[in-house]
Coordinates of C-alpha atoms (C1' of nucleotides) in Angstrom, one line a residue:
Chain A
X1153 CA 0.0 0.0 0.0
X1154 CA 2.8 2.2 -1.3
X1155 CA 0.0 4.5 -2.6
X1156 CA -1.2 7.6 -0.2
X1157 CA 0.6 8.9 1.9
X1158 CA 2.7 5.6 2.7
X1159 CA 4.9 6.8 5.8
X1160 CA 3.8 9.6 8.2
X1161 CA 7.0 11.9 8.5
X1162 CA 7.7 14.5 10.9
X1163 CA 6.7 17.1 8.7
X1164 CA 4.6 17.6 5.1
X1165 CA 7.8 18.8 3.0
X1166 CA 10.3 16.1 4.2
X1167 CA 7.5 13.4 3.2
X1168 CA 6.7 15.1 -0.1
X1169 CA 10.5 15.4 -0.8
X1170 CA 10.4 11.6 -0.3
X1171 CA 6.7 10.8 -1.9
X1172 CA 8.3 13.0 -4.9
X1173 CA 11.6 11.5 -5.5
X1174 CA 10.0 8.2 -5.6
X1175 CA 7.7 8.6 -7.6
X1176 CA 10.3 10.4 -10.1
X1177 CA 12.3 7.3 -9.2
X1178 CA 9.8 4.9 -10.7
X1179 CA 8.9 6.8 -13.4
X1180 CA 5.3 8.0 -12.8
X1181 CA 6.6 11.1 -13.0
X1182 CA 7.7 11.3 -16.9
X1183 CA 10.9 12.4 -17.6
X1184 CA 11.5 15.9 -18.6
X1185 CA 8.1 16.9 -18.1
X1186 CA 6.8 20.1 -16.4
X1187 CA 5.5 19.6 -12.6
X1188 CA 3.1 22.0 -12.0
X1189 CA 2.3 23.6 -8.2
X1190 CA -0.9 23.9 -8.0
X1191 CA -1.5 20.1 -9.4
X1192 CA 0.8 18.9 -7.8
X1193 CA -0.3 20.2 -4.0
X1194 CA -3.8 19.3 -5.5
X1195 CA -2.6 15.4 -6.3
X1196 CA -1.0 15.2 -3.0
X1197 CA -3.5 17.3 -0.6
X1198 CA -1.1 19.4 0.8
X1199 CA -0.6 23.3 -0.1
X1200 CA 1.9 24.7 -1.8
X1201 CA 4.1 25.8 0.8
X1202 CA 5.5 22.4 1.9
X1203 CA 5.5 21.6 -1.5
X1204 CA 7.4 24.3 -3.1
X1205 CA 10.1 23.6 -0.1
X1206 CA 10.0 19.9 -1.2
X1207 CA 11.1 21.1 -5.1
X1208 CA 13.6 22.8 -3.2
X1209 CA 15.6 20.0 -2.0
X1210 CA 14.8 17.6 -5.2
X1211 CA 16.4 20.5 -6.9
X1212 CA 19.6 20.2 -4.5
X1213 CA 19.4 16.3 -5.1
X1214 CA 19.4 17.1 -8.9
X1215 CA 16.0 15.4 -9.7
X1216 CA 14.4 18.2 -10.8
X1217 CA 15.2 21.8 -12.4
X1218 CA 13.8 24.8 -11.7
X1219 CA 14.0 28.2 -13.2
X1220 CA 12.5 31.5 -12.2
X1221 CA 8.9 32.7 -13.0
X1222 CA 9.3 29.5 -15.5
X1223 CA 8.3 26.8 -13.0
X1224 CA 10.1 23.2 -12.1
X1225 CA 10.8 20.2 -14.8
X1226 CA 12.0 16.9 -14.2
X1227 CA 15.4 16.3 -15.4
X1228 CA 16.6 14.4 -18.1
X1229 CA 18.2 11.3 -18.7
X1230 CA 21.6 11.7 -20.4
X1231 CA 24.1 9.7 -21.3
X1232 CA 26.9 12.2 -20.7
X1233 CA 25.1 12.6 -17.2
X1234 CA 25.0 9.4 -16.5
X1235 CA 28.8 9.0 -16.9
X1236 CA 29.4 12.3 -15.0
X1237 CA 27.9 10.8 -12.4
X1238 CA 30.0 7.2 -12.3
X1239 CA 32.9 9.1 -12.6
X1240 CA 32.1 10.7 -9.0
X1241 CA 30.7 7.6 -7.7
X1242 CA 34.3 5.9 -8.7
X1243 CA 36.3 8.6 -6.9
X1244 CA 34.2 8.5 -3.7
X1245 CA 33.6 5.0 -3.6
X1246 CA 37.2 4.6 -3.9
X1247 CA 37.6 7.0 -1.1
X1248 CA 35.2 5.4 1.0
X1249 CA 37.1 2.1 0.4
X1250 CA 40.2 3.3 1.0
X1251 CA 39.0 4.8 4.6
X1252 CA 36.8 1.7 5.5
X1253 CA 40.3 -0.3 5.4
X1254 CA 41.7 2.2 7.8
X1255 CA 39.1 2.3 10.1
X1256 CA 36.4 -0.5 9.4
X1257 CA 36.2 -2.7 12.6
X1258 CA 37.1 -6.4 12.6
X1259 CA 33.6 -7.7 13.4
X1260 CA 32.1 -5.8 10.4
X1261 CA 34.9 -7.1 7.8
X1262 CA 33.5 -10.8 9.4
X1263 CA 29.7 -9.8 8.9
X1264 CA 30.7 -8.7 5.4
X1265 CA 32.4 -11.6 4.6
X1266 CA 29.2 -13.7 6.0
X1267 CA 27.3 -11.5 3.6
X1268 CA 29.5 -12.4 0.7
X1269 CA 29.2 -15.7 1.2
X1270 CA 25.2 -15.7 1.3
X1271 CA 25.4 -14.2 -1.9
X1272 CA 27.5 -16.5 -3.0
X1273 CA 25.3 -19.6 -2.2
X1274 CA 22.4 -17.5 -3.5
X1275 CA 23.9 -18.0 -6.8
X1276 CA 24.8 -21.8 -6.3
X1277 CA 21.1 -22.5 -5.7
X1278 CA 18.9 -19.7 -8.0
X1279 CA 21.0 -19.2 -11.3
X1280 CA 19.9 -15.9 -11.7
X1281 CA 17.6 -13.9 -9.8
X1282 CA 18.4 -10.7 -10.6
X1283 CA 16.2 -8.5 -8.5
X1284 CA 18.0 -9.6 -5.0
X1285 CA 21.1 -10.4 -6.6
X1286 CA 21.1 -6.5 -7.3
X1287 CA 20.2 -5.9 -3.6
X1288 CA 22.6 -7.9 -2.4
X1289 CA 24.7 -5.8 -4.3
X1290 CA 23.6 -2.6 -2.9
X1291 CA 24.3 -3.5 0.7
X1292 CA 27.7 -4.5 0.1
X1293 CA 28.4 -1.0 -1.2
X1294 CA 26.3 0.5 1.3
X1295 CA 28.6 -1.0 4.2
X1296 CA 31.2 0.3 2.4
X1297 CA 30.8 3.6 2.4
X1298 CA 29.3 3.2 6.3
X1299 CA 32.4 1.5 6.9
X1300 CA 34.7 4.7 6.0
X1301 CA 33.5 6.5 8.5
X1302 CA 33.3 9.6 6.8
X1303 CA 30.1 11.3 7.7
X1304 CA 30.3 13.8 4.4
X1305 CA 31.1 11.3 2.1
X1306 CA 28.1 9.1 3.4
X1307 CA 25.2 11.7 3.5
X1308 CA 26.6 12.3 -0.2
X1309 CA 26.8 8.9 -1.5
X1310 CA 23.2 7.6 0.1
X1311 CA 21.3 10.7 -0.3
X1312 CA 22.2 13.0 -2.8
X1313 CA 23.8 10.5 -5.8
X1314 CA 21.6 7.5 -4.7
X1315 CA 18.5 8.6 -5.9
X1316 CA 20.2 9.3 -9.1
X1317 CA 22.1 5.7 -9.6
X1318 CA 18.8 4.2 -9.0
X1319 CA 17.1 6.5 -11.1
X1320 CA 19.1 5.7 -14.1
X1321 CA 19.2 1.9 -13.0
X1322 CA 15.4 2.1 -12.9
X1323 CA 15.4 3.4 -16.8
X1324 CA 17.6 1.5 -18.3
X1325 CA 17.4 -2.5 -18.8
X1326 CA 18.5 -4.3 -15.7
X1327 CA 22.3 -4.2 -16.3
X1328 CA 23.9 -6.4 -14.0
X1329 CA 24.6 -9.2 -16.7
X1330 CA 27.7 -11.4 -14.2
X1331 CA 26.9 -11.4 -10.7
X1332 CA 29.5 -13.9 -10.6
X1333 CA 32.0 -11.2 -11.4
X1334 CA 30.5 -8.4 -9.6
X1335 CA 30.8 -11.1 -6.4
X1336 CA 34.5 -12.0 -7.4
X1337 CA 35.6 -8.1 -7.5
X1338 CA 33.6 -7.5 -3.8
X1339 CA 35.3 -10.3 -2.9
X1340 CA 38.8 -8.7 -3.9
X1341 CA 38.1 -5.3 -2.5
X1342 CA 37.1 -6.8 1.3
X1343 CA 40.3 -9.0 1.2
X1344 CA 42.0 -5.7 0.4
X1345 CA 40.4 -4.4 3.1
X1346 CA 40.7 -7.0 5.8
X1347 CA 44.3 -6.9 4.9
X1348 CA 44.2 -3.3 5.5
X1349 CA 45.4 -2.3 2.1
X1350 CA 43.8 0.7 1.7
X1351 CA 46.0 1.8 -1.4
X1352 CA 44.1 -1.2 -3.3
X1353 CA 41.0 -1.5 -1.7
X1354 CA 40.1 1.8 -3.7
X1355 CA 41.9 0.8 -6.6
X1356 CA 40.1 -2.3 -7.0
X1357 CA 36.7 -0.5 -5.7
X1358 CA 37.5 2.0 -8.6
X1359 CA 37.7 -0.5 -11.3
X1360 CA 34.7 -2.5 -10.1
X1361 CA 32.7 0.5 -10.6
X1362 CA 34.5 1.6 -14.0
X1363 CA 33.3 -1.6 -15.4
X1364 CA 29.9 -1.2 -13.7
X1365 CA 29.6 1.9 -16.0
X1366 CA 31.0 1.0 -18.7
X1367 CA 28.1 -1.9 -18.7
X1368 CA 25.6 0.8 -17.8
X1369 CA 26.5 2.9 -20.8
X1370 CA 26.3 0.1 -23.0
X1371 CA 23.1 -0.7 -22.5
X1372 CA 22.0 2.6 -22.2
X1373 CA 23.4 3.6 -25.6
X1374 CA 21.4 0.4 -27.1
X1375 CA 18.3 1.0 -25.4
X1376 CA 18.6 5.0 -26.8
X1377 CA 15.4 4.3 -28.8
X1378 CA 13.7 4.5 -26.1
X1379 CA 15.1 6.8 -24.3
X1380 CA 14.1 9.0 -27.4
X1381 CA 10.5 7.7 -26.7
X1382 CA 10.3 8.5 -23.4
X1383 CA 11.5 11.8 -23.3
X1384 CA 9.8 12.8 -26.5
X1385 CA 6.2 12.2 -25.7
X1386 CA 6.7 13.9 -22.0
X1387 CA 8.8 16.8 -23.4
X1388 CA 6.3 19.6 -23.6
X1389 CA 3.6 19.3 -21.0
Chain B
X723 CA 23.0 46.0 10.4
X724 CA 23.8 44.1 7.2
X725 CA 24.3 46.2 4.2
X726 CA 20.4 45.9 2.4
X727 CA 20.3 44.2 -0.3
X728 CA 23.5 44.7 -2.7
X729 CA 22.6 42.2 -5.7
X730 CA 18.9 42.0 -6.3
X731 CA 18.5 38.2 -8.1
X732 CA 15.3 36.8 -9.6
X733 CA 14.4 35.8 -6.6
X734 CA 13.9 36.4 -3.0
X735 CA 14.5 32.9 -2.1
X736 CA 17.6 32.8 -3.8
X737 CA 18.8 36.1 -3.0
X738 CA 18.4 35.0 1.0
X739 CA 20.5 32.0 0.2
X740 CA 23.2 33.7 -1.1
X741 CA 23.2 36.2 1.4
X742 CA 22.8 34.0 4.5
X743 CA 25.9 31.8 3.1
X744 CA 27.6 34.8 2.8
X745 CA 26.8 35.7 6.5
X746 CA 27.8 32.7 7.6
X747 CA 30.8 32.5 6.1
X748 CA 32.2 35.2 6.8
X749 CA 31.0 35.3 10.1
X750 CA 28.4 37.6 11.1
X751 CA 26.0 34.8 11.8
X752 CA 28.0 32.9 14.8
X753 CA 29.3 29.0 14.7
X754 CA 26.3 27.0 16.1
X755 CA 24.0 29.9 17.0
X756 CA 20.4 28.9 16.7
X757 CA 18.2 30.6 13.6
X758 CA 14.8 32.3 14.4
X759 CA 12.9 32.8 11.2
X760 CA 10.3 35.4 12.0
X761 CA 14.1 37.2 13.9
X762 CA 16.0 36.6 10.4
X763 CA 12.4 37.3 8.6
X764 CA 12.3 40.7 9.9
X765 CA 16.4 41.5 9.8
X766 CA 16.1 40.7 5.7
X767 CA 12.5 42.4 5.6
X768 CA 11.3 39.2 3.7
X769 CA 8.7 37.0 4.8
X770 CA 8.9 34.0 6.7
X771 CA 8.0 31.7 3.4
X772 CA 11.2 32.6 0.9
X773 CA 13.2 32.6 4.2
X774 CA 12.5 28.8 4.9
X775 CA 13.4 28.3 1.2
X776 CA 16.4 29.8 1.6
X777 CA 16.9 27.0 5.2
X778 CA 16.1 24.7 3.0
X779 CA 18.8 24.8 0.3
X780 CA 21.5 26.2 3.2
X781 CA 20.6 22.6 4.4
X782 CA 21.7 20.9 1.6
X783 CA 24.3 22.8 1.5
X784 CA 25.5 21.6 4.6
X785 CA 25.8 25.0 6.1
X786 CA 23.1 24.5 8.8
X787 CA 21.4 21.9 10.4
X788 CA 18.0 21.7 10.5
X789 CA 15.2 19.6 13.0
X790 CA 11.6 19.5 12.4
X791 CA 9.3 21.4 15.0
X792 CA 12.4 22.5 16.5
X793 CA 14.9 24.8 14.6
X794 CA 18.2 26.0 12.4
X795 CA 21.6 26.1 13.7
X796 CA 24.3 27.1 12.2
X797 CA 26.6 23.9 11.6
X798 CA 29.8 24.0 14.4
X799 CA 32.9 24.0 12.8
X800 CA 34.4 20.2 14.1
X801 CA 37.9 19.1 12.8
X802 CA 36.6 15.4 12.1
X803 CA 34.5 17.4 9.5
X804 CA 37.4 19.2 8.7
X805 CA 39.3 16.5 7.9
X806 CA 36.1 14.3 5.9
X807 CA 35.7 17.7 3.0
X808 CA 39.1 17.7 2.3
X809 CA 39.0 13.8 2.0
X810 CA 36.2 14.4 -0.7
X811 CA 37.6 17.4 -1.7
X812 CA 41.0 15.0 -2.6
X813 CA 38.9 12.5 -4.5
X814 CA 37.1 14.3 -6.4
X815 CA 39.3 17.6 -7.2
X816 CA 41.6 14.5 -8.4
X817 CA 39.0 12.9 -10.5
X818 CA 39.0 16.2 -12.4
X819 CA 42.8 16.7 -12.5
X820 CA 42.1 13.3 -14.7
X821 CA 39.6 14.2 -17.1
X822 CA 40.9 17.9 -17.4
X823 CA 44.1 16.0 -18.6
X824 CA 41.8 14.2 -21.3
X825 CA 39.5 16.4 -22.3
X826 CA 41.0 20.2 -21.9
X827 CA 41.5 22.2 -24.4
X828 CA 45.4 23.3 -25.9
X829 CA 44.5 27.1 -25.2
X830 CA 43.2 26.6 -22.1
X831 CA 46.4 24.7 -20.5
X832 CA 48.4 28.3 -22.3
X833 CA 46.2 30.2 -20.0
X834 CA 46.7 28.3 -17.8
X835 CA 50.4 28.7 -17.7
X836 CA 50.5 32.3 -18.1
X837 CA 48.2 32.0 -14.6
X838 CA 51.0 30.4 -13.1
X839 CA 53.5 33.0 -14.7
X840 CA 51.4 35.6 -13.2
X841 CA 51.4 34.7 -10.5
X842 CA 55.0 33.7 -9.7
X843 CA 56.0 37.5 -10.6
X844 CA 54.1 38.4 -7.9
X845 CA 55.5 36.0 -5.3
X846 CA 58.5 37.4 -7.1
X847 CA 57.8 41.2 -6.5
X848 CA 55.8 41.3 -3.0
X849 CA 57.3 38.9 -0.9
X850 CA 54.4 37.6 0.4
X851 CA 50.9 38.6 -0.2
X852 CA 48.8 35.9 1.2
X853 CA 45.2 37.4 0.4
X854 CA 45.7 37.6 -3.6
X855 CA 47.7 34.9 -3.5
X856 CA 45.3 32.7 -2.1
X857 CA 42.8 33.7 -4.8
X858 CA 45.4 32.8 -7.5
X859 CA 45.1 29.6 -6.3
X860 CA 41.7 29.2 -6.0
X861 CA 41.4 30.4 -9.7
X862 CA 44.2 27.5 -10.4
X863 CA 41.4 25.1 -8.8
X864 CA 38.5 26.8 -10.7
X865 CA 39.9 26.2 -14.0
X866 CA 41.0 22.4 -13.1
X867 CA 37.2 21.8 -11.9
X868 CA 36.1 23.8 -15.3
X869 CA 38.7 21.8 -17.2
X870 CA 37.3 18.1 -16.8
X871 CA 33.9 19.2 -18.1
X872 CA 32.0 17.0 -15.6
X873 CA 28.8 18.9 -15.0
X874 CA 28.0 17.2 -12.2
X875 CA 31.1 17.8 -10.2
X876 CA 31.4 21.1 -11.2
X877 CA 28.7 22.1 -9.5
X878 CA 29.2 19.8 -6.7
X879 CA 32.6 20.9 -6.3
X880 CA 31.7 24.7 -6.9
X881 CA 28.4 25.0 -4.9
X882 CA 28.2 22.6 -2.4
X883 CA 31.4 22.1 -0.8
X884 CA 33.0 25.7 -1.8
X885 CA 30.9 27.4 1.0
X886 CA 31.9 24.9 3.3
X887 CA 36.0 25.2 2.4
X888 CA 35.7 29.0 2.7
X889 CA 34.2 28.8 6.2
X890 CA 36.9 26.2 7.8
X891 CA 39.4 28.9 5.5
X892 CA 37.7 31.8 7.2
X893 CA 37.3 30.5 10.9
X894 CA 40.9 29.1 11.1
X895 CA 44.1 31.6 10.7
X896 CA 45.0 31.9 7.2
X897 CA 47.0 28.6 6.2
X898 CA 48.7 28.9 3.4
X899 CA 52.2 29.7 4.5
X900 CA 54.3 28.8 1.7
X901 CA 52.7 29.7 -1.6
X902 CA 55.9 28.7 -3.5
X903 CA 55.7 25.7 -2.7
X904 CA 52.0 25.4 -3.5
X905 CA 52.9 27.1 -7.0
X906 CA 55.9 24.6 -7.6
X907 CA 52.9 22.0 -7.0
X908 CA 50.4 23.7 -9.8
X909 CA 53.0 23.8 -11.9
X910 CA 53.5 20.0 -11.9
X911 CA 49.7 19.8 -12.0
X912 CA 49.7 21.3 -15.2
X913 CA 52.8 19.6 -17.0
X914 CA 50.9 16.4 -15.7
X915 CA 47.4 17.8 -17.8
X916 CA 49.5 19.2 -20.6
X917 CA 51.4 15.9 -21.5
X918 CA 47.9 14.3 -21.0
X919 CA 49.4 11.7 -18.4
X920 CA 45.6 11.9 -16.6
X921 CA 47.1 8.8 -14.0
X922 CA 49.8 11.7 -13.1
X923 CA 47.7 14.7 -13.0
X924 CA 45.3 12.9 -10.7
X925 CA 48.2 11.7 -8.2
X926 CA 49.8 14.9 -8.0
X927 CA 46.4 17.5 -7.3
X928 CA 45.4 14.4 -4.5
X929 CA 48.8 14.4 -2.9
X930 CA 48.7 18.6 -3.8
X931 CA 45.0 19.0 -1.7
X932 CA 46.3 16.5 0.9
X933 CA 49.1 18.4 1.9
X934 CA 46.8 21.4 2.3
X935 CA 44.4 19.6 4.3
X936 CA 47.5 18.8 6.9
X937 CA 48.4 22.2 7.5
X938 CA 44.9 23.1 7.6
X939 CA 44.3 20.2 10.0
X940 CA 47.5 21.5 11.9
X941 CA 47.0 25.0 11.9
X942 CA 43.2 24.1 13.5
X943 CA 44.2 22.0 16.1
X944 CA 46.7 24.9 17.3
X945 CA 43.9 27.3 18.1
X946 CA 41.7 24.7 18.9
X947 CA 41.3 27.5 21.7
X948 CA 39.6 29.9 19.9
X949 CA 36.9 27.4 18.1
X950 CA 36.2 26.1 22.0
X951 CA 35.8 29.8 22.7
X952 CA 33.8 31.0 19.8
X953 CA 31.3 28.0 19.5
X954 CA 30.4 28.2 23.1
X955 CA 30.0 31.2 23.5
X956 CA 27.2 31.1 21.0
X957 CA 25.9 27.4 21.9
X958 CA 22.8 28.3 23.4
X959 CA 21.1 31.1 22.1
Chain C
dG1463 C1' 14.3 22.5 49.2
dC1464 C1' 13.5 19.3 45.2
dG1465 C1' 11.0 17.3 41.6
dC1466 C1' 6.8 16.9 38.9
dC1467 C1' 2.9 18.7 36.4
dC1468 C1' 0.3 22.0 34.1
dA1469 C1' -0.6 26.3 31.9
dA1470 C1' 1.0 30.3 29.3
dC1471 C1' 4.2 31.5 25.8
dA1472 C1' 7.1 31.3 21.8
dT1473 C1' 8.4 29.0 17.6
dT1474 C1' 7.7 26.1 13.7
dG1475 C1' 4.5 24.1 10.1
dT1476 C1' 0.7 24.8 7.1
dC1477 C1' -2.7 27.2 4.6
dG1478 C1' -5.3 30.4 1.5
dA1479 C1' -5.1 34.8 -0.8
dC1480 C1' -2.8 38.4 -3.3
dA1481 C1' 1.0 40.3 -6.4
dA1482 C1' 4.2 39.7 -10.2
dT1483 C1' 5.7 37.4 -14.0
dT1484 C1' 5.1 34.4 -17.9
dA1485 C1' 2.4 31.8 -21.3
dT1486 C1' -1.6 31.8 -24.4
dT1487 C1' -5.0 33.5 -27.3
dA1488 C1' -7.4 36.7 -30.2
dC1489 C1' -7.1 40.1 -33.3
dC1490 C1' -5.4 43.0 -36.9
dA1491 C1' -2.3 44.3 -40.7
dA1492 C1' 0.7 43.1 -44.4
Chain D
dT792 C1' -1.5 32.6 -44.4
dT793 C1' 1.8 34.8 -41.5
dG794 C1' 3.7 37.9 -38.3
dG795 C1' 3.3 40.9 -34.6
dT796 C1' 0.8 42.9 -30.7
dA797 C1' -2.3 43.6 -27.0
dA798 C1' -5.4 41.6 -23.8
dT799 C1' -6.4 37.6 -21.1
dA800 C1' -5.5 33.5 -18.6
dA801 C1' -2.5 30.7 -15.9
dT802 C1' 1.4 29.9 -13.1
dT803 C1' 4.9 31.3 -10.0
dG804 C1' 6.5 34.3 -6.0
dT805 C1' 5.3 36.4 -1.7
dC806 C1' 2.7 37.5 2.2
dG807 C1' 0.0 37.5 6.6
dA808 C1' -2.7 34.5 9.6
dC809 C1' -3.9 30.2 11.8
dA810 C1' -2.8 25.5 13.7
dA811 C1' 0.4 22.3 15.8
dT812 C1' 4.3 21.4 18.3
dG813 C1' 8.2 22.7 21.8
dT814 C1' 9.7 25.4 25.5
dT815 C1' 9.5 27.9 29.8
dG816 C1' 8.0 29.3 34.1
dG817 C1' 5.2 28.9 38.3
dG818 C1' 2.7 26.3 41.5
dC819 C1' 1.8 22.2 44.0
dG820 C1' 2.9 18.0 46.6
dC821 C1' 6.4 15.5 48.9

DNA sequence: GCGCCCAACATTGTCGACAATTATTACCAA
DNA sequence: TTGGTAATAATTGTCGACAATGTTGGGCGC
């Protein structure tokens, strides 16, 4: 029952940020369309105080842009954007994995090993289920970046370029074609860390997710038909 | 009494924004003080409903923190903070040292070069001017970040941590104490870019911003003093 | 005196209405 | 028809007021 008002928040604009971002997330909010206020507020039964603070922050998370007098449009999906944004993933993941093997604790390189190892027996038994294959994913990364430590780099990775990742995830075909690699190279990197190598914990955490966009941009260059598609008929209105 | 109003932007909202970060920044707004909107309302003769717009985007900026049914507070200035920007700052500024060495163009690496010859003269003529010689080397930084052509760090780089590098800048003595040395460093930057060795340019501006981010770490801890000082003295209230 | 509870106050969150700016439409002329 | 222009409509920006939540101070019981 994802549908109205799914979580109560503290207050209106922080749930509407939320509400918003998902929904722009999952794509029932067209790409590069126009949002309009007063619809909007209607949609959502709120007025359009909270709501206009609410654009404000997706506009900080880059979801949305918003020009003067002109009004608020969702953004685009580009390729060159897309790669912008993998090449800042690399260097701050790489970061993050360079701190988390300075300062990771013992007992959390053991639980991640655990969690590699589920993973890996996930793919013994189901020979691909993508879907939790890609979360499993997810939360070795997110430990990661817990792991370093590093309360900036955190807040950036999970809020601000998260929603974006997912968002061009979300839009393109489910690229994730060799979990069996992807689980080799997190294997790599946490031996890298465990052995406190820091040096190539981020080296190896920076070519994992190279080749993680590299994959990406294939398959969004293929798909670009449809891209086309989607951003034509929701370009103007 | 701040001066009224000196640029007037589109918008209100935006114009608070820019002028609270400025007050912060530099200052006039105290280290961890607590933010009263109908007070700050009133100071800026705006309403309250731009003003929380303006909260809003200073929160993503990082500059204040910000609890629902509660309050604003200006962010306090902590050295673990300190130390986690310039961390990013490292990653990332050197991600663009890389693509700046790919994808610069030949006239802009001259310009760059006469930059540098500029502004060795000057070290050459005044012995040492810190203030312009610190904006020479932001303006070194500046064209590196415009360089890589990565829109997404640009701005990140230029909006959202800038504010927050200039206030550690402003609130700790001026660091910056040997500007040759720092030039010597640019200068190998941009050999690094010009020969198109991107591996190279990226090493050198990480291990370049590192070094800074010692002395600023150093010079901080010194006068650790006057941080304990100046943020409790504006803690409550 | 000390601690708890309740009431008065202040601050934040939300709303509806008005002002300012932009987009649209109708109309006229070439 | 086409281009430009003026009037109109719609949308965004801003404001003041009300509702909801937090905070503070005084009084009461122990």
């Amino acid at each position: 029952m994802e549908n109205v008002t799914p979580i109560k928040s503290a207050t209106l604009s922080d749930d509407l940020a939320q509400q918003l971002t998902q929904a722009i997330v999952e794509g029932s909010m067209a790409l590069g369309s126009k949002i309009s206020e007063p619809e909007l507020a209607k949609r959502y039964g709120v007025s359009r105080g909270p709501l206009r603070e609410a654009l404000v922050k997706l506009e900080s998370l880059g979801l949305i842009t918003r020009t003067a007098n002109v009004g608020a449009r969702v953004i685009d999906l580009k390729v060159s954007d897309l790669m912008d944004t993998f090449a800042m993933r690399e260097a701050l993941e790489g970061m993050a994995a360079r701190q988390a093997a300075e300062s990771m604790a013992d007992e959390e390189i053991q639980a991640l090993y655990r969690l590699l190892d589920d993973h890996q027996m996930f793919l013994d038994n189901n020979q691909d289920e993508h879907y939790t294959s890609q979360s499993g994913n997810e939360d070795f990364h997110q430990r990661i970046i817990q792991g370093s430590q590093n309360q900036k780099l955190i807040r950036l990775l999970n809020q601000d370029l998260y929603a974006t990742i997912q968002l061009y995830r979300r839009h393109t075909a489910d690229s994730r074609p060799e979990p069996r690699q992807a689980l080799r190279e997190h294997k790599a990197i946490l031996d890298a860390i465990a052995n406190r190598e820091g040096d190539l914990a981020e080296l190896l955490m920076r070519r994992h997710i190279s080749r993680a966009a590299n994959l990406l941009k294939k398959a969004m260059l293929q798909e670009s038909v449809v891209n086309e598609k989607s951003s034509r008929h929701s370009a103007q209105k």
